[in-house]
Amino acid sequence: MDVVGRLLALLVVLLLGSGFRSSGILNGSRTQRLNAVAYYVALPALIFVSTFEQSIGALLSPALLVGLLVVLFATACLAWLVHRNRDSRARRSVAIVQSYHSNLGYLGLPLVAATFGPSVTAMASVVLGITTLTQLPMTILVLSTLNGTDVSIGRELRGLVTNPVLATLVVGLTVGSIGLAIPSPLTTGLEAVGSLALPVALLCVGASLEVDLPSVDVGATVTVVGLKIGWMPAFAWLVFSVLPVEPAAFTAAVVMLGTPTAVSTYVFASELGGDSEFASLNVFITTLSSVATLFVLITLVG
């Protein structure tokens, strides 16, 4: 029942965010400020407190790295095969990227931290780092190539280097590896700030959810949902059951890869010639559907 309560609370906060957007409480500028709090403050604090007592060697194993890459690239290839015959390149490109691009930062890591112990949360932080470094460039490449849009590779690489979430992960693992002592009042404060990551991020996601019913392509959307929150976590379960990873790594990887399509895919689709209305719909449907599928995943791995 504890898992049910957490996921119902997740759904309530999501719907609150959507309601606040509809009522004007969370307009564009306020949502941007809330996003900044989540992206630059709450999520980095959560990542640091989950990793600063862990060494890189204890968290990052070859098996974890290989497993994540296998699941990500296999799902991307399957998505390409499934969607390759769609008439619209703009819709095809979005369907492919939204079938594998997970919402790891705003939903995955905060949910893991609120549900599991410190060891799983630390592993989830590493999963976030590895997968982000892989799925983000791949999404930009797929969208820009299929839609024939120009993109500055240098700018995107600079964005990765200056990403506060990834930078904090590096700092936390470095501190843990060299055994640097952190004053307890500081860690207590960071833990308090990090605990805000889930509600703040969920409000941001909810405020970003939109759906345009006249543009619904049922077949395409059902396929995206099936691949993202059905196939991907199931395949991750299979892959990490075979690989020699610790239980904490298994749990973190399966739950993180079972998260819905990231809101950022809508932003990338809008900027790189994708079908933005289709992208928005898929984010909405996968996010709401994932409340049920994440319950099943968390129950099984828990």
Rosetta silent file (secondary structure, phi, psi, omega in degrees, C-alpha in Angstrom):
SEQUENCE: MDVVGRLLALLVVLLLGSGFRSSGILNGSRTQRLNAVAYYVALPALIFVSTFEQSIGALLSPALLVGLLVVLFATACLAWLVHRNRDSRARRSVAIVQSYHSNLGYLGLPLVAATFGPSVTAMASVVLGITTLTQLPMTILVLSTLNGTDVSIGRELRGLVTNPVLATLVVGLTVGSIGLAIPSPLTTGLEAVGSLALPVALLCVGASLEVDLPSVDVGATVTVVGLKIGWMPAFAWLVFSVLPVEPAAFTAAVVMLGTPTAVSTYVFASELGGDSEFASLNVFITTLSSVATLFVLITLVG
SCORE:     score description
SCORE:     0.000 S_00000001
   1 L     0.000  -26.589  179.448    0.000    0.000    0.000 S_00000001
   2 H   -64.474  -41.076  178.241    2.949    2.306    0.559 S_00000001
   3 H   -64.138  -42.697  178.280    3.884    2.044   -3.133 S_00000001
   4 H   -59.299  -44.444 -179.528    0.268    2.689   -4.138 S_00000001
   5 H   -62.408  -41.574  179.690    0.177    5.762   -1.933 S_00000001
   6 H   -64.234  -43.568 -177.557    3.401    7.147   -3.390 S_00000001
   7 H   -73.679  -32.274  174.032    2.277    6.670   -6.978 S_00000001
   8 H   -66.436  -39.152  176.179   -1.173    8.105   -6.301 S_00000001
   9 H   -63.744  -38.495  175.955    0.535   11.121   -4.746 S_00000001
  10 H   -57.967  -47.264 -179.468    2.699   11.326   -7.884 S_00000001
  11 H   -63.490  -40.627  179.965   -0.428   11.376  -10.046 S_00000001
  12 H   -62.056  -44.859 -179.131   -2.073   14.023   -7.858 S_00000001
  13 H   -66.255  -39.089  175.629    0.951   16.335   -8.092 S_00000001
  14 H   -57.958  -48.048 -179.100    1.114   15.819  -11.864 S_00000001
  15 H   -67.157  -33.408  175.127   -2.544   16.738  -12.209 S_00000001
  16 H   -62.254  -44.120  178.049   -2.037   19.719   -9.896 S_00000001
  17 H   -60.303  -42.639  177.844    0.713   20.981  -12.171 S_00000001
  18 H   -64.836  -41.256  178.322   -1.540   20.592  -15.191 S_00000001
  19 H   -66.007  -39.073  177.841   -4.381   22.316  -13.360 S_00000001
  20 H   -63.377  -35.915  177.515   -2.136   25.179  -12.279 S_00000001
  21 H   -67.814  -44.024 -178.700   -1.117   25.679  -15.924 S_00000001
  22 H   -64.018  -35.403 -178.251   -4.721   25.666  -17.129 S_00000001
  23 H   -84.348   -8.357  179.853   -5.780   28.159  -14.453 S_00000001
  24 L    91.251   -2.897  178.424   -2.825   30.457  -15.124 S_00000001
  25 L   -64.001  -43.359  174.877   -1.188   29.956  -11.732 S_00000001
  26 L  -104.734   83.628  174.885    1.801   28.369  -13.481 S_00000001
  27 L   -80.279 -173.493 -175.044    2.204   30.555  -16.537 S_00000001
  28 H   -58.984  -47.374 -176.719    5.231   30.382  -18.802 S_00000001
  29 H   -68.885  -39.850  179.065    7.573   32.516  -16.706 S_00000001
  30 H   -67.830  -37.853  177.008    6.613   30.885  -13.400 S_00000001
  31 H   -64.301  -38.952  177.563    7.044   27.415  -14.879 S_00000001
  32 H   -62.781  -41.326  178.992   10.495   28.406  -16.128 S_00000001
  33 H   -66.156  -39.923  178.012   11.475   29.595  -12.647 S_00000001
  34 H   -65.641  -39.402  175.649   10.164   26.369  -11.107 S_00000001
  35 H   -60.487  -40.160  179.639   12.102   24.387  -13.695 S_00000001
  36 H   -62.899  -39.581  178.256   15.227   26.311  -12.751 S_00000001
  37 H   -62.598  -44.611 -179.633   14.735   25.382   -9.084 S_00000001
  38 H   -66.973  -45.273 -170.808   14.396   21.696   -9.985 S_00000001
  39 H   -77.002  -38.466 -174.101   17.198   21.639  -12.553 S_00000001
  40 H  -101.296  -14.262 -175.200   19.808   23.797  -10.860 S_00000001
  41 H  -122.784  -65.133 -170.684   19.041   23.261   -7.163 S_00000001
  42 H   -67.007  -49.672 -178.662   16.885   20.306   -6.088 S_00000001
  43 H   -64.875  -45.663  175.369   18.115   17.616   -8.504 S_00000001
  44 H   -58.559  -39.200  178.682   21.838   18.439   -8.055 S_00000001
  45 H   -62.956  -42.980  179.018   21.365   18.379   -4.271 S_00000001
  46 H   -62.756  -42.900 -179.458   19.681   14.964   -4.477 S_00000001
  47 H   -65.267  -42.727 -177.377   22.439   13.583   -6.704 S_00000001
  48 H   -64.490  -47.219 -176.618   25.232   14.883   -4.486 S_00000001
  49 H   -68.754  -20.014  179.312   23.855   13.484   -1.212 S_00000001
  50 H   -87.753  -12.928 -174.358   23.280   10.109   -2.869 S_00000001
  51 H  -123.017  -15.422 -169.888   26.817    9.784   -4.256 S_00000001
  52 L   -69.651  -11.867  176.446   29.304   11.727   -2.102 S_00000001
  53 L  -104.256    8.583 -177.711   29.962    8.700    0.151 S_00000001
  54 L  -117.413  142.927  175.679   30.405    6.293   -2.764 S_00000001
  55 L   -86.772  158.300  179.290   33.462    5.695   -4.933 S_00000001
  56 H   -60.830  -41.792 -178.565   33.234    5.523   -8.705 S_00000001
  57 H   -62.749  -29.888 -179.073   34.465    1.928   -8.658 S_00000001
  58 H   -76.055  -23.013 -174.927   31.715    0.857   -6.280 S_00000001
  59 H  -106.136  -38.754 -174.737   28.943    2.249   -8.485 S_00000001
  60 L  -100.789  110.018  178.885   30.117    2.086  -12.080 S_00000001
  61 L  -114.734  154.545  176.117   30.752   -1.436  -13.334 S_00000001
  62 H   -56.729  -37.456 -178.960   31.352   -2.658  -16.902 S_00000001
  63 H   -64.291  -41.362  178.483   28.227   -4.809  -16.650 S_00000001
  64 H   -64.125  -44.930 -179.747   26.046   -1.815  -15.748 S_00000001
  65 H   -61.630  -48.842 -179.201   27.498    0.256  -18.586 S_00000001
  66 H   -62.312  -44.021 -178.919   27.085   -2.517  -21.159 S_00000001
  67 H   -60.669  -44.700  179.882   23.558   -3.320  -20.012 S_00000001
  68 H   -62.888  -43.174 -179.469   22.378    0.268  -20.266 S_00000001
  69 H   -66.840  -39.918  179.192   23.849    0.696  -23.748 S_00000001
  70 H   -62.244  -47.107 -178.617   22.380   -2.600  -24.960 S_00000001
  71 H   -64.394  -43.641 -177.045   18.866   -1.721  -23.744 S_00000001
  72 H   -65.056  -50.780 -177.060   19.024    1.820  -25.118 S_00000001
  73 H   -71.213  -34.797  177.763   20.352    0.969  -28.587 S_00000001
  74 H   -65.250  -41.172  178.699   18.207   -2.150  -28.959 S_00000001
  75 H   -67.144  -39.380  178.214   15.074   -0.162  -28.142 S_00000001
  76 H   -63.621  -42.528  179.056   16.097    2.603  -30.563 S_00000001
  77 H   -65.419  -42.107  177.509   16.680    0.055  -33.345 S_00000001
  78 H   -63.322  -40.845  178.256   13.353   -1.653  -32.654 S_00000001
  79 H   -62.238  -39.735  177.998   11.612    1.735  -32.699 S_00000001
  80 H   -63.278  -42.998  179.678   13.171    2.509  -36.075 S_00000001
  81 H   -63.001  -42.040 -176.978   11.956   -0.830  -37.482 S_00000001
  82 H   -69.038  -39.883 -172.697    8.435   -0.299  -36.138 S_00000001
  83 H  -101.490    5.653 -170.332    8.089    3.305  -37.286 S_00000001
  84 L   -65.846  -23.228 -175.942   10.183    3.306  -40.469 S_00000001
  85 L   -97.834    9.183  177.678    7.204    3.294  -42.841 S_00000001
  86 L   -68.120  135.952 -173.279    5.341    6.267  -41.388 S_00000001
  87 L   -63.258  -43.367 -176.230    4.609    8.780  -44.139 S_00000001
  88 L   -85.459  121.307  176.890    5.529   11.890  -42.196 S_00000001
  89 H   -63.983  -36.612 -179.348    9.226   12.236  -41.404 S_00000001
  90 H   -61.662  -41.442  179.491    8.375   14.707  -38.657 S_00000001
  91 H   -75.765  -37.768  179.764    6.117   12.151  -36.967 S_00000001
  92 H   -62.007  -44.849 -178.438    8.443    9.220  -37.656 S_00000001
  93 H   -63.127  -41.699  179.342   11.418   10.952  -36.031 S_00000001
  94 H   -66.848  -42.356 -179.772    9.414   11.819  -32.923 S_00000001
  95 H   -60.472  -38.570 -179.410    7.978    8.309  -32.620 S_00000001
  96 H   -66.237  -52.329 -174.066   11.483    6.822  -32.732 S_00000001
  97 H   -69.196  -32.943 -178.423   13.061    9.070  -30.097 S_00000001
  98 H   -77.560   -7.230  176.463   10.075    8.974  -27.761 S_00000001
  99 L   -82.527  -15.722 -179.209   10.200    5.183  -27.724 S_00000001
 100 L  -128.732  -18.518 -171.786   13.556    5.194  -25.892 S_00000001
 101 L   -81.905  106.808 -170.978   14.167    8.677  -24.398 S_00000001
 102 E   -91.262  151.353  175.869   13.370    8.305  -20.686 S_00000001
 103 L   -86.950   77.824 -173.313   12.382   10.916  -18.098 S_00000001
 104 H   -82.023  -37.640 -174.374   15.270   10.059  -15.772 S_00000001
 105 H   -81.718  -49.011 -173.801   15.876   13.385  -14.049 S_00000001
 106 H   -84.412  -13.527  179.585   12.444   14.825  -13.370 S_00000001
 107 H  -131.564  -49.445 -173.573   10.749   11.533  -12.572 S_00000001
 108 H   -60.684  -61.177 -176.587   13.095    8.541  -12.407 S_00000001
 109 H   -62.826  -47.338  178.504   15.731    9.590   -9.880 S_00000001
 110 H   -60.470  -36.438  179.387   13.366   11.470   -7.504 S_00000001
 111 H   -68.299  -42.274  177.108   10.940    8.532   -7.547 S_00000001
 112 H   -61.024  -44.313 -179.443   13.718    6.029   -6.811 S_00000001
 113 H   -62.271  -34.547 -178.655   14.982    8.234   -3.967 S_00000001
 114 H   -81.165  -13.392 -172.479   11.490    8.428   -2.472 S_00000001
 115 H  -112.688  -36.373 -174.753   10.874    4.686   -2.781 S_00000001
 116 L  -114.727 -178.408 -177.281   14.151    2.832   -2.250 S_00000001
 117 L   -84.360  179.967 -177.020   17.210    3.098   -0.038 S_00000001
 118 H   -60.646  -36.096 -177.482   20.456    5.073   -0.463 S_00000001
 119 H   -66.111  -40.448  178.567   22.293    2.309   -2.339 S_00000001
 120 H   -70.029  -38.534  178.773   19.633    2.109   -5.064 S_00000001
 121 H   -63.808  -40.325  177.027   19.450    5.904   -5.270 S_00000001
 122 H   -61.518  -44.640  176.980   23.222    6.126   -5.744 S_00000001
 123 H   -63.071  -38.509  179.359   23.027    3.574   -8.557 S_00000001
 124 H   -63.904  -33.691  176.874   20.116    5.469  -10.088 S_00000001
 125 H   -63.752  -40.179  177.998   22.268    8.616  -10.172 S_00000001
 126 H   -68.743  -40.846  175.854   24.889    6.743  -12.197 S_00000001
 127 H   -58.922  -42.102  177.392   22.186    5.333  -14.500 S_00000001
 128 H   -58.031  -47.107 -177.854   20.980    8.909  -14.999 S_00000001
 129 H   -64.117  -49.904 -177.692   24.466   10.074  -15.968 S_00000001
 130 H   -63.007  -46.767 -175.709   25.286    7.244  -18.379 S_00000001
 131 H   -69.260  -38.484  177.940   21.904    7.223  -20.083 S_00000001
 132 H   -62.853  -42.989  179.261   21.707   11.001  -20.432 S_00000001
 133 H   -63.974  -18.710 -179.116   25.145   11.111  -22.059 S_00000001
 134 H  -100.268  -51.006 -173.051   23.885    8.543  -24.569 S_00000001
 135 H   -72.223  -30.138 -177.975   20.224    9.276  -25.253 S_00000001
 136 H   -66.265  -53.335  176.890   20.551   13.052  -25.534 S_00000001
 137 H   -61.732  -35.739 -179.230   23.045   13.134  -28.455 S_00000001
 138 H   -65.173  -40.781  178.684   21.213   10.225  -30.096 S_00000001
 139 H   -63.797  -44.428  178.467   17.874   12.065  -29.945 S_00000001
 140 H   -61.951  -41.818  179.937   19.390   15.217  -31.443 S_00000001
 141 H   -64.546  -45.195 -179.024   21.028   13.151  -34.202 S_00000001
 142 H   -63.367  -48.732 -177.700   17.828   11.268  -35.093 S_00000001
 143 H   -64.292  -45.994 -177.258   15.628   14.376  -35.184 S_00000001
 144 H   -68.861  -36.773 -179.067   18.093   16.531  -37.109 S_00000001
 145 H   -70.878  -48.707 -177.409   18.950   13.800  -39.626 S_00000001
 146 H   -68.988  -31.053 -177.144   15.410   12.667  -40.422 S_00000001
 147 H   -98.807   -1.041  177.301   14.041   16.212  -40.574 S_00000001
 148 L    64.665   33.693 -178.861   16.992   17.762  -42.389 S_00000001
 149 L  -101.986  148.813  178.380   17.546   20.475  -39.799 S_00000001
 150 L   -82.100  141.457  177.754   20.852   22.097  -38.920 S_00000001
 151 L  -143.063  140.123  179.494   22.141   21.674  -35.402 S_00000001
 152 L   -85.179  106.995  179.690   25.284   22.958  -33.748 S_00000001
 153 H   -62.993  -39.586  179.931   27.137   19.916  -32.405 S_00000001
 154 H   -60.543  -42.158 -179.938   29.512   22.197  -30.507 S_00000001
 155 H   -65.041  -40.445 -179.342   26.642   23.945  -28.745 S_00000001
 156 H   -68.000  -37.302  177.654   25.056   20.650  -27.765 S_00000001
 157 H   -66.424  -38.521  176.304   28.357   19.318  -26.430 S_00000001
 158 H   -63.447  -35.897  177.902   28.815   22.489  -24.396 S_00000001
 159 H   -62.998  -38.024  177.465   25.336   21.949  -23.031 S_00000001
 160 H   -67.940  -40.926 -178.709   26.339   18.493  -21.808 S_00000001
 161 H   -64.348  -37.319 -177.490   29.537   19.796  -20.233 S_00000001
 162 L   -94.336    6.352  178.617   27.665   22.543  -18.379 S_00000001
 163 L   -62.509  117.939 -175.693   24.704   20.328  -17.425 S_00000001
 164 H   -64.324  -30.691  179.463   24.336   20.860  -13.633 S_00000001
 165 H   -67.227  -48.027  179.644   22.965   17.366  -13.059 S_00000001
 166 H   -67.913  -39.608  179.358   25.917   15.670  -14.765 S_00000001
 167 H   -61.955  -41.711  179.568   28.414   18.081  -13.205 S_00000001
 168 H   -66.503  -36.326  177.098   27.068   17.346   -9.724 S_00000001
 169 H   -60.943  -44.024  178.817   27.277   13.607  -10.381 S_00000001
 170 H   -62.994  -43.711 -179.679   30.967   13.972  -11.260 S_00000001
 171 H   -63.696  -46.081 -179.177   31.591   16.096   -8.162 S_00000001
 172 H   -61.016  -44.990  179.362   29.753   13.670   -5.870 S_00000001
 173 H   -68.099  -33.748  177.581   31.604   10.621   -7.209 S_00000001
 174 H   -66.523  -45.075  177.969   34.922   12.463   -6.997 S_00000001
 175 H   -60.098  -42.967  179.509   34.295   13.421   -3.364 S_00000001
 176 H   -66.978  -35.842 -177.335   33.354    9.835   -2.569 S_00000001
 177 H   -71.235  -35.574 -178.892   36.379    8.405   -4.372 S_00000001
 178 H   -91.552   -5.610  176.826   38.921   10.580   -2.556 S_00000001
 179 L    73.542   29.546 -179.768   37.144   10.212    0.793 S_00000001
 180 L   -71.034  130.950 -179.382   36.655   13.925    1.401 S_00000001
 181 L   -80.911  135.016  177.942   34.663   14.592    4.580 S_00000001
 182 L  -111.893  129.799 -179.756   31.578   16.779    4.233 S_00000001
 183 L   -56.463  136.967 -177.164   30.257   18.620    7.320 S_00000001
 184 H   -61.018  -36.848  177.059   27.040   17.045    8.577 S_00000001
 185 H   -60.071  -35.654  178.952   25.093   20.362    8.707 S_00000001
 186 H   -67.576  -44.278 -179.785   25.808   20.796    4.992 S_00000001
 187 H   -66.519  -35.448  177.647   24.660   17.296    4.114 S_00000001
 188 H   -63.165  -43.355  178.350   21.529   17.726    6.233 S_00000001
 189 H   -64.505  -41.512  179.079   20.685   20.912    4.382 S_00000001
 190 H   -66.476  -36.094  176.288   21.322   19.297    1.003 S_00000001
 191 H   -62.867  -39.638  178.619   19.131   16.344    1.942 S_00000001
 192 H   -64.701  -43.079  178.873   16.297   18.742    2.765 S_00000001
 193 H   -66.406  -42.692 -179.976   16.727   20.518   -0.564 S_00000001
 194 H   -63.003  -29.222  179.107   17.001   17.211   -2.430 S_00000001
 195 L   -66.765  -16.324  178.248   13.731   16.011   -0.906 S_00000001
 196 L   -82.319   -9.820 -173.069   11.999   18.781   -2.867 S_00000001
 197 H   -58.374  -47.052 -175.921   13.153   17.315   -6.194 S_00000001
 198 H   -65.336  -54.358 -178.727   10.176   14.995   -6.725 S_00000001
 199 H   -63.047  -39.716 -179.774    7.281   17.401   -5.959 S_00000001
 200 H   -66.392  -45.860 -179.945    8.912   20.341   -7.761 S_00000001
 201 H   -63.611  -39.272  179.435    9.830   18.256  -10.805 S_00000001
 202 H   -65.527  -38.543  175.648    6.351   16.706  -10.953 S_00000001
 203 H   -61.213  -40.841  179.020    4.730   20.133  -10.889 S_00000001
 204 H   -64.526  -44.125  179.217    6.981   21.145  -13.791 S_00000001
 205 H   -63.492  -45.172  179.246    6.117   18.019  -15.761 S_00000001
 206 H   -60.652  -38.782  179.586    2.406   18.479  -15.059 S_00000001
 207 H   -70.223  -16.502 -179.495    2.558   22.093  -16.181 S_00000001
 208 H   -95.967   -9.564 -176.512    4.161   20.940  -19.434 S_00000001
 209 L   -78.508  124.156  176.418    1.575   18.276  -20.279 S_00000001
 210 L  -138.978  153.078  178.315   -0.744   19.213  -23.119 S_00000001
 211 L  -141.203  134.097  177.995   -2.904   17.169  -25.441 S_00000001
 212 L  -114.216   94.815 -172.830   -4.491   18.084  -28.766 S_00000001
 213 H   -57.820  -38.621  179.600   -7.232   15.490  -29.309 S_00000001
 214 H   -60.364  -21.395 -176.660   -7.963   16.297  -32.988 S_00000001
 215 H   -97.818   11.490 -175.366   -4.370   15.338  -33.873 S_00000001
 216 L   -66.418  127.732  171.259   -4.390   11.934  -32.153 S_00000001
 217 L  -111.295   94.447 -170.030   -2.784    9.127  -34.168 S_00000001
 218 H   -58.181  -47.488 -177.097   -3.939    6.176  -32.093 S_00000001
 219 H   -61.292  -45.398 -178.934   -1.768    3.538  -33.726 S_00000001
 220 H   -66.167  -42.886 -178.164    1.443    5.561  -33.516 S_00000001
 221 H   -67.523  -42.260  178.518    0.840    6.654  -29.930 S_00000001
 222 H   -60.531  -39.313  179.404   -0.049    3.152  -28.735 S_00000001
 223 H   -65.931  -42.826  177.603    3.162    1.860  -30.299 S_00000001
 224 H   -60.626  -46.231  179.877    5.261    4.546  -28.603 S_00000001
 225 H   -61.421  -44.169 -178.586    3.629    3.790  -25.243 S_00000001
 226 H   -62.845  -41.329  179.759    4.126    0.047  -25.700 S_00000001
 227 H   -70.591  -43.739 -171.381    7.809    0.399  -26.548 S_00000001
 228 H   -73.043  -51.024 -174.412    8.642    3.001  -23.917 S_00000001
 229 H  -108.372    4.112  174.935    6.918    1.732  -20.782 S_00000001
 230 H  -111.472  -68.821 -178.011    6.287   -1.857  -21.852 S_00000001
 231 H   -63.034  -48.687 -170.523    9.136   -3.230  -23.926 S_00000001
 232 H   -60.110  -50.064  177.589   12.000   -1.120  -22.544 S_00000001
 233 H   -68.008  -32.874  178.695   11.695   -2.050  -18.840 S_00000001
 234 H   -66.530  -42.028  178.406   10.880   -5.672  -19.715 S_00000001
 235 H   -68.225  -37.622  176.264   13.962   -5.917  -21.917 S_00000001
 236 H   -60.783  -41.302  177.913   16.025   -4.180  -19.220 S_00000001
 237 H   -58.185  -45.938 -179.188   14.814   -6.816  -16.744 S_00000001
 238 H   -63.901  -47.772 -176.584   15.971   -9.573  -19.095 S_00000001
 239 H   -62.788  -47.553 -176.340   19.354   -7.978  -19.838 S_00000001
 240 H   -78.627  -11.781  171.366   20.230   -7.182  -16.228 S_00000001
 241 H   -74.819  -28.529 -178.907   19.067  -10.610  -15.086 S_00000001
 242 H   -84.769  -38.262 -176.235   21.784  -12.100  -17.290 S_00000001
 243 L   -76.421  150.762 -179.584   24.555   -9.617  -16.465 S_00000001
 244 L   -82.167   76.493  178.566   26.507   -9.853  -13.182 S_00000001
 245 L  -114.888  156.253  178.425   25.179   -6.706  -11.496 S_00000001
 246 L   -70.417  157.362  178.695   24.323   -6.079   -7.853 S_00000001
 247 H   -55.765  -37.371  179.631   20.652   -6.060   -6.779 S_00000001
 248 H   -63.845  -40.222  178.929   20.785   -2.284   -6.266 S_00000001
 249 H   -67.999  -39.906  177.860   22.012   -1.779   -9.831 S_00000001
 250 H   -59.510  -49.932 -178.522   19.338   -4.147  -11.176 S_00000001
 251 H   -61.252  -47.670 -177.955   16.567   -2.287   -9.342 S_00000001
 252 H   -61.808  -44.920 -176.730   17.823    1.158  -10.336 S_00000001
 253 H   -65.522  -45.736 -176.785   18.273    0.272  -14.002 S_00000001
 254 H   -65.700  -45.091 -178.373   14.889   -1.424  -14.446 S_00000001
 255 H   -69.449  -43.326 -179.523   12.887    1.307  -12.694 S_00000001
 256 H   -62.721  -42.659 -179.747   14.781    4.185  -14.333 S_00000001
 257 H   -75.821  -10.211  175.984   14.393    2.714  -17.825 S_00000001
 258 L   -90.888    3.639  178.985   10.700    2.116  -17.120 S_00000001
 259 L   -73.902  160.318 -176.532    9.984    5.843  -16.760 S_00000001
 260 L   -73.017  178.900  177.901    7.847    7.605  -19.375 S_00000001
 261 E   -62.535  136.133 -177.323    8.997    9.705  -22.311 S_00000001
 262 L   -70.609  143.920  177.068   10.893   12.815  -21.230 S_00000001
 263 L   -60.982  -30.355 -178.559    9.271   16.229  -21.596 S_00000001
 264 H   -61.140  -22.748  178.589   12.487   17.422  -23.241 S_00000001
 265 H   -65.177  -31.205  175.371   11.639   15.357  -26.346 S_00000001
 266 H   -65.388  -41.611  179.094    8.793   17.795  -27.012 S_00000001
 267 H   -64.228  -46.778  179.164   11.261   20.690  -26.819 S_00000001
 268 H   -63.195  -39.960  178.774   13.722   18.965  -29.143 S_00000001
 269 H   -61.968  -41.234  179.478   10.935   18.067  -31.574 S_00000001
 270 H   -64.940  -36.693 -176.080    9.801   21.704  -31.704 S_00000001
 271 H   -82.709  -26.323 -170.437   13.358   22.925  -32.335 S_00000001
 272 L  -117.611   28.301  170.805   14.465   20.240  -34.819 S_00000001
 273 L    83.248   10.644  178.582   11.505   19.884  -37.172 S_00000001
 274 L   -80.828  171.375  177.914    9.581   17.115  -35.424 S_00000001
 275 L   -79.506   98.295 -172.604    5.817   16.873  -35.024 S_00000001
 276 H   -69.112  -35.446  178.632    5.464   18.859  -31.792 S_00000001
 277 H   -65.790  -42.414  176.813    1.728   18.151  -31.289 S_00000001
 278 H   -63.080  -41.387  179.090    2.355   14.420  -31.626 S_00000001
 279 H   -63.168  -42.570  179.896    5.306   14.708  -29.242 S_00000001
 280 H   -62.699  -42.475  179.045    3.222   16.553  -26.655 S_00000001
 281 H   -61.525  -44.436 -177.344    0.491   13.916  -26.812 S_00000001
 282 H   -65.955  -38.429  175.576    2.947   11.066  -26.333 S_00000001
 283 H   -60.141  -44.246 -179.333    4.545   12.716  -23.313 S_00000001
 284 H   -61.630  -49.939 -175.287    1.070   13.127  -21.805 S_00000001
 285 H   -69.536  -44.686 -179.544   -0.058    9.544  -22.472 S_00000001
 286 H   -65.343  -35.658 -179.435    3.176    7.811  -21.448 S_00000001
 287 H   -66.032  -47.650  179.873    3.394    9.858  -18.257 S_00000001
 288 H   -67.361  -40.330 -179.720   -0.132    9.054  -17.115 S_00000001
 289 H   -66.969  -29.946 -176.662    0.134    5.394  -18.175 S_00000001
 290 H   -67.822  -17.936  176.820    3.438    5.003  -16.358 S_00000001
 291 H   -59.574  -40.329  178.568    1.725    5.456  -13.002 S_00000001
 292 H   -75.154  -44.824 -176.683    0.311    1.952  -13.464 S_00000001
 293 H   -69.927  -34.981  177.234    3.382    0.373  -15.059 S_00000001
 294 H   -67.708  -33.225  175.057    5.765    1.854  -12.478 S_00000001
 295 H   -59.675  -45.287  179.447    3.578    0.404   -9.736 S_00000001
 296 H   -63.350  -46.342 -179.018    4.038   -3.041  -11.285 S_00000001
 297 H   -61.351  -49.518 -177.204    7.806   -2.546  -11.700 S_00000001
 298 H   -63.323  -38.371  177.990    8.369   -1.217   -8.191 S_00000001
 299 H   -64.039  -42.128 -178.102    6.260   -3.987   -6.705 S_00000001
 300 H   -69.408  -46.333 -177.531    8.176   -6.675   -8.591 S_00000001
 301 H   -78.852  -21.723 -177.597   11.684   -5.394   -7.898 S_00000001
 302 L   -72.793    0.000    0.000   10.841   -4.344   -4.351 S_00000001
